[in-house]
Coordinates of C-alpha atoms (C1' of nucleotides) in Angstrom, one line a residue:
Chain A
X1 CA 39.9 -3.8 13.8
X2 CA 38.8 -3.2 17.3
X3 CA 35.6 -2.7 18.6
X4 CA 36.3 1.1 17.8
X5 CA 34.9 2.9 20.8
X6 CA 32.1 4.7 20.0
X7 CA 31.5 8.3 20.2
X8 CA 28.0 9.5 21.9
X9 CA 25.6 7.9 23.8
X10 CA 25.4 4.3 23.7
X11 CA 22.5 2.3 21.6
X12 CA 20.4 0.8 24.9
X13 CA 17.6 -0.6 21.8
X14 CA 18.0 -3.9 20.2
X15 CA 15.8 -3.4 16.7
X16 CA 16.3 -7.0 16.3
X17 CA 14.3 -8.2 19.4
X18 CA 12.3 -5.9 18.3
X19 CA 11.9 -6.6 15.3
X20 CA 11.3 -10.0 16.7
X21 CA 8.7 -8.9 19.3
X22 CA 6.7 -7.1 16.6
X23 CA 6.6 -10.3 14.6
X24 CA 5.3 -12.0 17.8
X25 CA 2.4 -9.5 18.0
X26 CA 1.3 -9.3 14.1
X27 CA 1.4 -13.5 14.1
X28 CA -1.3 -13.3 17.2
X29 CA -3.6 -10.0 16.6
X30 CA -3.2 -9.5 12.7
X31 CA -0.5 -6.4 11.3
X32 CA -3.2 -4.0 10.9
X33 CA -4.4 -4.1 14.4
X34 CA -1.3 -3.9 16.5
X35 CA -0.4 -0.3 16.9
X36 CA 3.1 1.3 17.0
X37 CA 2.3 2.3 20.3
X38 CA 1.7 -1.2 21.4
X39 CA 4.7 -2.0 19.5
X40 CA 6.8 0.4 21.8
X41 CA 5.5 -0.3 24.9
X42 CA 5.7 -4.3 24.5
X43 CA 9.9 -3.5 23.4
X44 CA 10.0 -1.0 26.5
X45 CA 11.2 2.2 24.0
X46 CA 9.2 5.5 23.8
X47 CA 7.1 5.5 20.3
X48 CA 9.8 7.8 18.6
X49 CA 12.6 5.7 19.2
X50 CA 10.8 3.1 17.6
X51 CA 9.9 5.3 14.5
X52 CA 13.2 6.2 15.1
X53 CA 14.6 2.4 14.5
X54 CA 12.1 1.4 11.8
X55 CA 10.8 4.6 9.7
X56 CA 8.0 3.0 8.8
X57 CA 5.3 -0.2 10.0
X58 CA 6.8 -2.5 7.2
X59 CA 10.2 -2.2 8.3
X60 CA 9.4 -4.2 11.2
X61 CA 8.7 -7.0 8.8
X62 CA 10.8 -6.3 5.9
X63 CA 13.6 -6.4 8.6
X64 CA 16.7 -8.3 7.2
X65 CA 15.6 -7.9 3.5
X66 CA 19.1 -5.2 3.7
X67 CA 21.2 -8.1 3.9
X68 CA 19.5 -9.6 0.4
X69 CA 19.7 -6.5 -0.7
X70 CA 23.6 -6.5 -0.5
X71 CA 24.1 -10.2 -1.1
X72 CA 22.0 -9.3 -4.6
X73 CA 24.6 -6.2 -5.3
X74 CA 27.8 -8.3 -4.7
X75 CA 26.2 -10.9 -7.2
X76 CA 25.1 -7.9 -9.9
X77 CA 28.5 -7.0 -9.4
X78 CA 30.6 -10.2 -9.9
X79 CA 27.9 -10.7 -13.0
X80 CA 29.3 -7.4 -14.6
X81 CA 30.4 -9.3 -17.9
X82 CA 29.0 -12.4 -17.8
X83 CA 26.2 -13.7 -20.1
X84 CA 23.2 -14.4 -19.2
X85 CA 19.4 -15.1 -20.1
X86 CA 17.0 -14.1 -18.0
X87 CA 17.0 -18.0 -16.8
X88 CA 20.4 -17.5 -15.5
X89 CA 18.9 -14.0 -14.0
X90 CA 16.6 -15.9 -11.9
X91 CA 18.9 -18.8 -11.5
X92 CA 21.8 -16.4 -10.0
X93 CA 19.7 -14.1 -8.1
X94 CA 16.6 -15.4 -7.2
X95 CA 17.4 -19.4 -6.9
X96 CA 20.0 -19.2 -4.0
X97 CA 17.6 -16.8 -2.3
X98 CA 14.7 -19.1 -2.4
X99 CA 17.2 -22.2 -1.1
X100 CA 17.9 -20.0 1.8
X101 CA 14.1 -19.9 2.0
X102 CA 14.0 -23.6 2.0
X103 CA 16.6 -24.3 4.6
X104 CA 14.7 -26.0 7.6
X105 CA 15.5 -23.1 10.0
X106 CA 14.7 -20.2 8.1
X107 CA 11.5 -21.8 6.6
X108 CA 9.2 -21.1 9.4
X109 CA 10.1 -17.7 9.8
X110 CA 10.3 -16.9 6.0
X111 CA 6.7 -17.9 5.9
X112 CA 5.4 -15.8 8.9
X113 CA 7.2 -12.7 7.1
X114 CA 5.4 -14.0 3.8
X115 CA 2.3 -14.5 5.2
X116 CA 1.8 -11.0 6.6
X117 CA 2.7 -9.8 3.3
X118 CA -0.2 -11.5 1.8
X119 CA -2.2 -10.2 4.2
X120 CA -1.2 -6.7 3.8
X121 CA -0.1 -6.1 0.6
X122 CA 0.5 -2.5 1.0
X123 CA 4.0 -4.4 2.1
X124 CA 5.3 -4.5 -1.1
X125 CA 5.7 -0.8 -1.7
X126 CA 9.2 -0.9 -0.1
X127 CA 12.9 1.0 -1.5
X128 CA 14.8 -2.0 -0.9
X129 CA 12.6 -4.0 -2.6
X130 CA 12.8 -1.5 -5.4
X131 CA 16.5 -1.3 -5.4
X132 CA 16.5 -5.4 -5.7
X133 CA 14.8 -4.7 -9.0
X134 CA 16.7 -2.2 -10.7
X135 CA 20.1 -4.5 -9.9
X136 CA 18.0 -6.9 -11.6
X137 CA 17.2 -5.0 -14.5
X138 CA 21.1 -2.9 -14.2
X139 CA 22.9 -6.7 -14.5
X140 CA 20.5 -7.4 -17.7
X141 CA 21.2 -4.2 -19.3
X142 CA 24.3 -4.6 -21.2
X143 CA 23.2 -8.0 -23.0
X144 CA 20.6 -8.3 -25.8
X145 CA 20.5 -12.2 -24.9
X146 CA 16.9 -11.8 -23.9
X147 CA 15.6 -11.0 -27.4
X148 CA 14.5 -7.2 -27.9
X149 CA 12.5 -7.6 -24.7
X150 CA 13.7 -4.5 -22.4
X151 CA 15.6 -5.9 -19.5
X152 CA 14.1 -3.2 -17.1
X153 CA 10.6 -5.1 -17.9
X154 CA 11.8 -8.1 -17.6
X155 CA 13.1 -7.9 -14.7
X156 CA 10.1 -5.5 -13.1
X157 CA 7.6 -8.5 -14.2
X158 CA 10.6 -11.1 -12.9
X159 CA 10.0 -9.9 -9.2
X160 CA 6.7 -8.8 -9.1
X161 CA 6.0 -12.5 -10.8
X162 CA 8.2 -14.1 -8.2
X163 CA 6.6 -12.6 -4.7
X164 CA 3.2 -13.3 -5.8
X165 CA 4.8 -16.9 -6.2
X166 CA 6.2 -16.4 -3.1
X167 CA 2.9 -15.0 -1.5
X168 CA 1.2 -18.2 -2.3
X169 CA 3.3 -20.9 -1.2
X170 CA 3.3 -18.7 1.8
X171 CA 0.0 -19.0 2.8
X172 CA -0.7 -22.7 1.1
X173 CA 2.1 -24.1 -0.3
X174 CA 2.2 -26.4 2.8
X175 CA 3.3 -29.4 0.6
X176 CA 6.1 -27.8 -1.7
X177 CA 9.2 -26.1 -1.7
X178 CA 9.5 -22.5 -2.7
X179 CA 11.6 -23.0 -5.1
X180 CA 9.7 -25.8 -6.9
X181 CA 6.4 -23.2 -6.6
X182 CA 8.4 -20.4 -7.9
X183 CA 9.5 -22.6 -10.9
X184 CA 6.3 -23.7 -11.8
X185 CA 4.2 -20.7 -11.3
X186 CA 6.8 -18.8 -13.8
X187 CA 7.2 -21.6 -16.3
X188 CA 3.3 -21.9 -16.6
X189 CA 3.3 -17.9 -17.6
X190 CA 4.7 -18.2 -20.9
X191 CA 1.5 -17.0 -23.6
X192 CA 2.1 -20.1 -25.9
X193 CA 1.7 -19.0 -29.5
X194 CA -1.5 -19.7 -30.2
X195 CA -2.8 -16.0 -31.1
Chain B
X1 CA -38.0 0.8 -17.0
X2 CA -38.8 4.6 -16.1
X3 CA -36.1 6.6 -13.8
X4 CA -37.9 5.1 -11.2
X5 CA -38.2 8.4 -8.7
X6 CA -35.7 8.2 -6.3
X7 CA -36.8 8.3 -2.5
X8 CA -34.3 10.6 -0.1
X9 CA -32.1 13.4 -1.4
X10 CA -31.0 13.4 -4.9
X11 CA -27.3 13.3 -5.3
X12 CA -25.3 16.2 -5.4
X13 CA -21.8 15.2 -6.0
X14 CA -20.6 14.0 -9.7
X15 CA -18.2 10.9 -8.6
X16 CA -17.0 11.0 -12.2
X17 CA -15.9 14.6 -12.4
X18 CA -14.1 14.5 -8.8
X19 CA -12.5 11.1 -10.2
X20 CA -11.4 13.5 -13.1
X21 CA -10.4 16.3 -11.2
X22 CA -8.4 14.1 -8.3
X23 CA -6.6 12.6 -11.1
X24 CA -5.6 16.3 -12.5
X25 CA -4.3 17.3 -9.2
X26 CA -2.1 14.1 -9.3
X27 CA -0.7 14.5 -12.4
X28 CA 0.1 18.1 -11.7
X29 CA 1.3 17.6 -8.4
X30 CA 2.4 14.3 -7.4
X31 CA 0.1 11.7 -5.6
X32 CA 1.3 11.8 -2.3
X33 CA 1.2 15.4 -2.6
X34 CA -2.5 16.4 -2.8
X35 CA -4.1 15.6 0.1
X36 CA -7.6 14.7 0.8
X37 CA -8.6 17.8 1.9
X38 CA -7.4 20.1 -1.3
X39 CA -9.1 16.9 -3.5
X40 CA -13.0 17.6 -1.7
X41 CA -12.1 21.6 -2.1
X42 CA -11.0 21.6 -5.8
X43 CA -14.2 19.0 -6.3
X44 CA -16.7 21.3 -3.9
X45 CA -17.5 18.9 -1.7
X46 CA -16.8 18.4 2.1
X47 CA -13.9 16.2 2.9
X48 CA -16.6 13.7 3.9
X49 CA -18.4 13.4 1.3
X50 CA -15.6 13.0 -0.5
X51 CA -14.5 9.7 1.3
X52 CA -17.8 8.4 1.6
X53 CA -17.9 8.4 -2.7
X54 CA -14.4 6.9 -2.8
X55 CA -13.4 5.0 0.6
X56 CA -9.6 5.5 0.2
X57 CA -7.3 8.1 -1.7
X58 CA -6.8 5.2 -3.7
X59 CA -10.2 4.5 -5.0
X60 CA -10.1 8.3 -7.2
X61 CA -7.2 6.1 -9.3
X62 CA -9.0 2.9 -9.8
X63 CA -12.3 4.4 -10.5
X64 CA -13.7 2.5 -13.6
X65 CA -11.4 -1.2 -12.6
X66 CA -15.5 -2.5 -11.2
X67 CA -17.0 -2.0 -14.7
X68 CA -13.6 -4.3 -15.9
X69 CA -13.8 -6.6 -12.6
X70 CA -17.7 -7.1 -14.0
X71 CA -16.6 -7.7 -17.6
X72 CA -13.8 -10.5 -16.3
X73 CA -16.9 -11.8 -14.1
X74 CA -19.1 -12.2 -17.1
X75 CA -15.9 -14.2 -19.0
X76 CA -15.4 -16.3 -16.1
X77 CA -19.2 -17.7 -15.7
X78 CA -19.3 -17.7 -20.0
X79 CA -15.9 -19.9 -19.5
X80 CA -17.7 -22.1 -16.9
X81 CA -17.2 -25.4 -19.1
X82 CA -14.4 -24.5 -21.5
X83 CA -10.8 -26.4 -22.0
X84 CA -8.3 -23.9 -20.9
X85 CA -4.4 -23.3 -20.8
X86 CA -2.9 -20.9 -19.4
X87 CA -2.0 -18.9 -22.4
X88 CA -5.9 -19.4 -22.8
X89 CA -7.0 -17.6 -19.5
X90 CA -4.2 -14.7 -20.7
X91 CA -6.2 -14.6 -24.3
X92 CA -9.3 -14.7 -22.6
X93 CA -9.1 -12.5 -19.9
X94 CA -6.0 -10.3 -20.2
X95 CA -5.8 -9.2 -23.7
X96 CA -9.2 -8.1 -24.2
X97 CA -8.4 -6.0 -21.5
X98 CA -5.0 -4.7 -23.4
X99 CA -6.5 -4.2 -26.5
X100 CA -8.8 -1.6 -25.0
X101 CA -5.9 0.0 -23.7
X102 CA -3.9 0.5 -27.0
X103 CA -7.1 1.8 -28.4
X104 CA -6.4 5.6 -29.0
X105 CA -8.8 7.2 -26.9
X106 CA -8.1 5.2 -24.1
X107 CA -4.3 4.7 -23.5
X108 CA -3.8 8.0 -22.6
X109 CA -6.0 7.9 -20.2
X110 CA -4.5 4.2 -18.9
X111 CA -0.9 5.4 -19.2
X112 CA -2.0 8.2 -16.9
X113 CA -3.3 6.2 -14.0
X114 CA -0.5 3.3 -14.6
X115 CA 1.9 6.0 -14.1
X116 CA 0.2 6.9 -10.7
X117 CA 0.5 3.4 -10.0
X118 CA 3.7 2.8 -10.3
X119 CA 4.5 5.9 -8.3
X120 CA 2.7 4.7 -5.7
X121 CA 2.8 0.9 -5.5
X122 CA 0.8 1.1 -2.5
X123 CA -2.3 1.2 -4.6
X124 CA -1.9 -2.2 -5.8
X125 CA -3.8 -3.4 -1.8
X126 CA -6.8 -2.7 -4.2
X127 CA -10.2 -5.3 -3.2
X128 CA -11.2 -5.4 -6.7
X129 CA -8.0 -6.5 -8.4
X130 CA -7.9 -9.3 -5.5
X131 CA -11.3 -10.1 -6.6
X132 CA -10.0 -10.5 -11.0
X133 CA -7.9 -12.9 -9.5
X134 CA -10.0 -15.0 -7.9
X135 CA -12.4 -15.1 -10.8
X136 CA -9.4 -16.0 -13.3
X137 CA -8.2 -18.6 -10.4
X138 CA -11.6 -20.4 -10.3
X139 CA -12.2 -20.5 -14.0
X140 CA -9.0 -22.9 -14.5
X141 CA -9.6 -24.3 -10.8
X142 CA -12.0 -27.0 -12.8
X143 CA -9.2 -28.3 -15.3
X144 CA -6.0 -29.5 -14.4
X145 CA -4.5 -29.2 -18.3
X146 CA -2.1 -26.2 -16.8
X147 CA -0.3 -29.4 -15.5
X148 CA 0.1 -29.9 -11.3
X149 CA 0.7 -26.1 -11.2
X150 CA -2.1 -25.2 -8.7
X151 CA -4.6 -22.8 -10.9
X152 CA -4.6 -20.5 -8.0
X153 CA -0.9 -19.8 -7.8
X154 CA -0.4 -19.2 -11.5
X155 CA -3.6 -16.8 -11.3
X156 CA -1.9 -14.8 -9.1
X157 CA 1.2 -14.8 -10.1
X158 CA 0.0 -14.1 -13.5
X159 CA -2.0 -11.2 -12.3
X160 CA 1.2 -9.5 -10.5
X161 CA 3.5 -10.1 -13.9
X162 CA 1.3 -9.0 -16.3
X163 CA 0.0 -5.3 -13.9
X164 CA 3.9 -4.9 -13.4
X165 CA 4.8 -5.2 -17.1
X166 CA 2.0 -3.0 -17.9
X167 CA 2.8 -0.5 -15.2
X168 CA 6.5 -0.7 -16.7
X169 CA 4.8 0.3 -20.1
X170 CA 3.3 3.0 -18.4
X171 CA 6.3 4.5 -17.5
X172 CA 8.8 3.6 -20.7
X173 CA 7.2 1.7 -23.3
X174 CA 6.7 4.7 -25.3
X175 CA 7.2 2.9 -28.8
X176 CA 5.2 -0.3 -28.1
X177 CA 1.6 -1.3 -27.6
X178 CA 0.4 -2.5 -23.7
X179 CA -0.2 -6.2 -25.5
X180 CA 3.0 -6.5 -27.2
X181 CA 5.0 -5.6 -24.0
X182 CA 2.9 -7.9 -21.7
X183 CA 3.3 -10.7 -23.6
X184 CA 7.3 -10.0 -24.3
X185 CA 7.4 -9.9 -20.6
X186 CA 5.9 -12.9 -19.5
X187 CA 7.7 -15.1 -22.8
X188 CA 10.8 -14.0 -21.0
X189 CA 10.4 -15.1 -17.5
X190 CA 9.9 -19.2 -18.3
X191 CA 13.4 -21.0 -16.7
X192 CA 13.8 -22.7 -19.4
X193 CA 15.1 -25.8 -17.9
X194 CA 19.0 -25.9 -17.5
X195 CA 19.2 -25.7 -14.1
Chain C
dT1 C1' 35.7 20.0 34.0
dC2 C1' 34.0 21.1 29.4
dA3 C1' 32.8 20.3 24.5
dA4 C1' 31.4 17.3 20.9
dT5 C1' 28.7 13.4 19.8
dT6 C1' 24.9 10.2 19.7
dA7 C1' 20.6 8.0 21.6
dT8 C1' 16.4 8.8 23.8
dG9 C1' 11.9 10.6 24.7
dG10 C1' 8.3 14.2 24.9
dC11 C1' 5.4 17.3 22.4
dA12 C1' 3.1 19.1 18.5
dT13 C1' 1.5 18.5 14.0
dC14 C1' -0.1 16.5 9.5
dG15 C1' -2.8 13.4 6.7
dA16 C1' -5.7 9.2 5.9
dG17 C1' -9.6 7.0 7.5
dT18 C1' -13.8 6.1 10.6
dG19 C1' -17.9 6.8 13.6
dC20 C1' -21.6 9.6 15.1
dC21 C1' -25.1 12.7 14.5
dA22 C1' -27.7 16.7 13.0
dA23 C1' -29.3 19.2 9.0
dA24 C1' -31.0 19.3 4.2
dA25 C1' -33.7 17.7 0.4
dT26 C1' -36.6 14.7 -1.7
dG27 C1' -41.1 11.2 -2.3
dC28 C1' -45.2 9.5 -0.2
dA29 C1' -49.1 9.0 2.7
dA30 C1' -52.6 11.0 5.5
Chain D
dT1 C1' -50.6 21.0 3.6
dT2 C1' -48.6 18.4 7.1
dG3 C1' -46.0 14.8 8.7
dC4 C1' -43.0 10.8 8.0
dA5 C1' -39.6 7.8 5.9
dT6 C1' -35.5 8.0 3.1
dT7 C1' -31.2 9.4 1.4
dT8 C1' -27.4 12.7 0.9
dT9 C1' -24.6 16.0 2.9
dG10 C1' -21.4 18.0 6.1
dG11 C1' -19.4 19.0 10.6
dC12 C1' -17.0 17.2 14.7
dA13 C1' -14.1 14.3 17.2
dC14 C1' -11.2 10.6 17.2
dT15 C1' -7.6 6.9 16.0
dC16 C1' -3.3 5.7 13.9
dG17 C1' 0.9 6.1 11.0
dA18 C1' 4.4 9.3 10.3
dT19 C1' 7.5 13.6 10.8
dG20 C1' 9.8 17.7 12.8
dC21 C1' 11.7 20.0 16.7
dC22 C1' 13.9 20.2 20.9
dA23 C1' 15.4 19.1 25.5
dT24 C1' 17.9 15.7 28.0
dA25 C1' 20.8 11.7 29.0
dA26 C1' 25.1 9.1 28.3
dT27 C1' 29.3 8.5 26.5
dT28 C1' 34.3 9.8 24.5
dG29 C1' 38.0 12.9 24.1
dA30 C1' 40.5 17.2 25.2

DNA sequence: TCAATTATGGCATCGAGTGCCAAAATGCAA
DNA sequence: TTGCATTTTGGCACTCGATGCCATAATTGA
C-alpha cells in the first residue's frame, strides 16, 4: 500500500506536538487557566485550526484514548462467545490497560494526563470514554454469569469505579502500581452481608 | 428566636421555585438546550440574579445535595470513634441516603435529576459531592480494619461506583429499588482473585 | 490551464460565567 | 422625617469555550 498520494491541501499541523505542547502548558499554569488561544499561538496554528484538530479543550488531554478505544473493540470482539464474569471483564479489558499504565515509559505521562483529570473533573464527560463503556457492558450482555445483576450496570459502575481508582493513584499513589490500587480499591467495595 | 428583622432589601427571588421551574425546562427540553437566559425569563428574574442564586447551570440540578452533604457531616463527626468496614461506611452513609430515594414521594423526583445527570456527566465537577467524599474518607481515615487499602482511595472510588450505578438506575432500573441496584453493582465488581 | 479536493485562518456569533456599579428597598439612628 | 448602613436586584461589559460560514491557499488529476 503506498503512501496513496493525497488529494487537497496538505496537513502543515502536527495534533500530536500539539497535543504535547498543550500538555506542557496545563502541567505549568493549571488546565483551567491556559486559554485555546494561548494554546494556538504556542503550536503556531490560528485558533480555528486548533478547534478544528481537537473539537473540544479535553481532547487535548484525552488525546490517544482512540487507540484504547479500538484496542478495547478488537478485544469485545474476539470475546464474542467466550465466558466470562465480570472478573475476567476487568481482567481482559481493564488489566492489560493498566500494565500499559505501569510500563516505566508510559508511567509518567499516564499520570500527568490523570492528574489533570483529577483536577478538572469536567474531563470525564467524554464519547470515547462512553463508547469504552457500552463495549463493556455489549461483551457482558449475552451471559447471565454475573448473577441477575444487569451487565450495562455493571459495567457503568466497573469504569466509573475504576477512573476514580485511577484518579487517586494519580495524584498519590506515589508508592504503588496502578494496577495493585485498582485491585484493591475495587475488591474493598463489595457491601459484605451484614444488613 | 423571633424572625429577627432582616437589615437591606428583603429577597425577592424564590430559589426553590426557579430550581423547580429550571428543572421543568430540562426535562421538557433537554439540558444543554435551555439556556441561562430563557431559565431567569421563565423564573422572572434578570439573568444575573439568576447566577448569583445558583453559581453554575449546574447548581439548579443539585439544589437540595447541601442539606444531604450536612446530613453525611452530622454521620461523620457521630462516627468519630466507631469500628468501621467498608460495607459499614456504605450502611452508614450510602443507604440512608437510598432509602430516601426509594421512598415514593421522592424517587420521582431523584430519577428526574439522575436522569439529567447522566445526560450530562459534566455535572458530576460538583464542590459538594467532592466535599461527601472527603467526609466519608476521613471517618475511616482513623481505622485501618479496611486492610492497607488507603481509606481515601476506596472513599472515592466508592463514591464514583455507587453515583454511577444510581445514575444507571435512573435511566433503566425501572423494576428495582436505588438500594437493591447499588448494592448488586458494587457485589459485582470484587476481582475475585484468579488472576 | 482548469477543476476538484482538502487544510487553513478570519470573522461573527452564541452561551456560560464574572466583575463592576448604580438603583431599589429595607431597618435603624439622629 | 431625614439620612445612613445594609442587602438585593439588574444592567453592562468582558472573557473564554465552542460553532458556523466563507474566502483563500496548496495540492492532485484531467
Amino acid at each position: 500500500m503506498q503512501p496513496a498520494a493525497k488529494r487537497g491541501r496538505p496537513q502543515e499541523a502536527d495534533p500530536r506536538q500539539i497535543a504535547r505542547i498543550a500538555l506542557g502548558l496545563f502541567e505549568r499554569h493549571g488546565f483551567d487557566r491556559v486559554t485555546m488561544g494561548e494554546i494556538a499561538e504556542a503550536a503556531s496554528v490560528s485558533r480555528r485550526t486548533l478547534f478544528r484538530l481537537f473539537p473540544s479543550k479535553s481532547d487535548l488531554v484525552w488525546d490517544g484514548l482512540d487507540a484504547v478505544r479500538d484496542v478495547v473493540r478488537q478485544r469485545a470482539a474476539a470475546l464474542a462467545g467466550a465466558e466470562l464474569r465480570v472478573a475476567g471483564v476487568l481482567r481482559e479489558f481493564a488489566e492489560p490497560f493498566l500494565r500499559l499504565l505501569d510500563a516505566p515509559e508510559a508511567a509518567e505521562l499516564a499520570r500527568k494526563r490523570l492528574r489533570l483529570l483529577a483536577a478538572a473533573p469536567a474531563l470525564l464527560n467524554h464519547p470515547p470514554l462512553r463508547e469504552i463503556e457500552a463495549l463493556i457492558a455489549t461483551t457482558m450482555a449475552g451471559r447471565t454469569s454475573s448473577g441477575d445483576t444487569p451487565p450495562p450496570l455493571v459495567a457503568r459502575t466497573l469504569v466509573a469505579a475504576t477512573f476514580a481508582a485511577l484518579m487517586w493513584w494519580a495524584e498519590h499513589g506515589e508508592g504503588m502500581s496502578a494496577l495493585a490500587a485498582t485491585r484493591a480499591a475495587l475488591g474493598a467495595l463489595a457491601p459484605t452481608d451484614e444488613t
